[in-house]
Amino acid sequence: GCQNCPGSEDVWLEASHLQDGDNAKIILANAVQHLPRSVRIWQAAADLEDDVDKKRRVFWKALEYIPNSVALWKAAIALEK
């Protein structure tokens, strides 16, 4: 589905849900390449990270692509000390 509909946010998210942690990360990394301005994909990628520093890094990278996203800003700031 991801190959046939690379512009579909829902297809990428569902594909990541069907996989285990490491494979889901790979799928979402590919999704970000196709849909870098998708807030939902960036949030899903951050949710897969267990380490707070890695989550923080994902959100800050997302903000490079989507600087006006209130949801991403709130999530990134919530992780700050």
mmCIF file of C-alpha atoms in Angstrom:
data_model
loop_
_atom_site.group_PDB
_atom_site.id
_atom_site.type_symbol
_atom_site.label_atom_id
_atom_site.label_comp_id
_atom_site.label_asym_id
_atom_site.label_seq_id
_atom_site.Cartn_x
_atom_site.Cartn_y
_atom_site.Cartn_z
ATOM 1 C CA GLY A 1 0.000 0.000 0.000
ATOM 2 C CA CYS A 2 2.832 2.401 0.804
ATOM 3 C CA GLN A 3 4.345 1.897 -2.648
ATOM 4 C CA ASN A 4 1.032 2.398 -4.443
ATOM 5 C CA CYS A 5 -0.132 5.364 -2.348
ATOM 6 C CA PRO A 6 2.999 7.167 -1.090
ATOM 7 C CA GLY A 7 1.008 10.358 -0.568
ATOM 8 C CA SER A 8 -1.503 8.788 1.807
ATOM 9 C CA GLU A 9 -0.837 9.587 5.437
ATOM 10 C CA ASP A 10 -3.313 6.971 6.649
ATOM 11 C CA VAL A 11 -1.661 4.173 4.657
ATOM 12 C CA TRP A 12 1.746 4.943 6.166
ATOM 13 C CA LEU A 13 0.362 5.136 9.693
ATOM 14 C CA GLU A 14 -1.545 1.880 9.349
ATOM 15 C CA ALA A 15 1.517 0.143 7.903
ATOM 16 C CA SER A 16 3.566 1.270 10.904
ATOM 17 C CA HIS A 17 0.896 -0.001 13.315
ATOM 18 C CA LEU A 18 1.071 -3.448 11.743
ATOM 19 C CA GLN A 19 4.812 -3.773 12.428
ATOM 20 C CA ASP A 20 6.962 -4.185 15.514
ATOM 21 C CA GLY A 21 9.007 -1.287 16.912
ATOM 22 C CA ASP A 22 12.093 -1.317 14.676
ATOM 23 C CA ASN A 23 10.215 -2.027 11.460
ATOM 24 C CA ALA A 24 7.642 0.636 12.336
ATOM 25 C CA LYS A 25 10.465 3.156 12.739
ATOM 26 C CA ILE A 26 11.764 2.263 9.281
ATOM 27 C CA ILE A 27 8.312 2.653 7.763
ATOM 28 C CA LEU A 28 7.794 6.043 9.414
ATOM 29 C CA ALA A 29 11.257 7.187 8.299
ATOM 30 C CA ASN A 30 10.196 6.410 4.735
ATOM 31 C CA ALA A 31 6.877 8.130 5.333
ATOM 32 C CA VAL A 32 8.647 11.300 6.430
ATOM 33 C CA GLN A 33 10.556 11.325 3.151
ATOM 34 C CA HIS A 34 7.282 11.268 1.208
ATOM 35 C CA LEU A 35 5.209 13.431 3.574
ATOM 36 C CA PRO A 36 7.589 15.704 5.518
ATOM 37 C CA ARG A 37 4.782 18.098 6.478
ATOM 38 C CA SER A 38 2.567 15.470 8.122
ATOM 39 C CA VAL A 39 2.163 16.226 11.818
ATOM 40 C CA ARG A 40 0.560 12.839 12.506
ATOM 41 C CA ILE A 41 3.487 10.920 11.011
ATOM 42 C CA TRP A 42 6.030 12.909 13.031
ATOM 43 C CA GLN A 43 4.026 12.350 16.210
ATOM 44 C CA ALA A 44 3.803 8.624 15.518
ATOM 45 C CA ALA A 45 7.556 8.509 14.950
ATOM 46 C CA ALA A 46 8.173 10.258 18.260
ATOM 47 C CA ASP A 47 5.780 7.910 20.047
ATOM 48 C CA LEU A 48 7.888 4.937 18.966
ATOM 49 C CA GLU A 49 10.950 6.298 20.741
ATOM 50 C CA ASP A 50 11.505 5.160 24.317
ATOM 51 C CA ASP A 51 14.277 7.604 25.171
ATOM 52 C CA VAL A 52 13.219 11.185 25.946
ATOM 53 C CA ASP A 53 16.237 12.623 24.134
ATOM 54 C CA LYS A 54 15.332 10.720 20.978
ATOM 55 C CA LYS A 55 11.709 11.875 21.218
ATOM 56 C CA ARG A 56 12.935 15.443 21.629
ATOM 57 C CA ARG A 57 15.181 15.076 18.579
ATOM 58 C CA VAL A 58 12.264 13.804 16.470
ATOM 59 C CA PHE A 59 10.062 16.736 17.459
ATOM 60 C CA TRP A 60 12.758 19.328 16.785
ATOM 61 C CA LYS A 61 13.450 17.767 13.389
ATOM 62 C CA ALA A 62 9.713 17.870 12.656
ATOM 63 C CA LEU A 63 9.633 21.553 13.548
ATOM 64 C CA GLU A 64 12.240 22.221 10.863
ATOM 65 C CA TYR A 65 9.663 21.057 8.306
ATOM 66 C CA ILE A 66 6.507 22.330 10.014
ATOM 67 C CA PRO A 67 7.481 25.381 12.102
ATOM 68 C CA ASN A 68 3.888 26.598 12.512
ATOM 69 C CA SER A 69 2.491 23.402 14.059
ATOM 70 C CA VAL A 70 1.091 24.166 17.496
ATOM 71 C CA ALA A 71 0.784 20.454 18.334
ATOM 72 C CA LEU A 72 4.455 19.817 17.583
ATOM 73 C CA TRP A 73 5.568 22.862 19.565
ATOM 74 C CA LYS A 74 3.527 21.774 22.570
ATOM 75 C CA ALA A 75 4.920 18.243 22.417
ATOM 76 C CA ALA A 76 8.498 19.468 22.034
ATOM 77 C CA ILE A 77 8.225 21.950 24.885
ATOM 78 C CA ALA A 78 6.618 19.373 27.161
ATOM 79 C CA LEU A 79 9.752 17.240 26.850
ATOM 80 C CA GLU A 80 12.113 20.052 27.823
ATOM 81 C CA LYS A 81 13.494 20.203 31.337
#
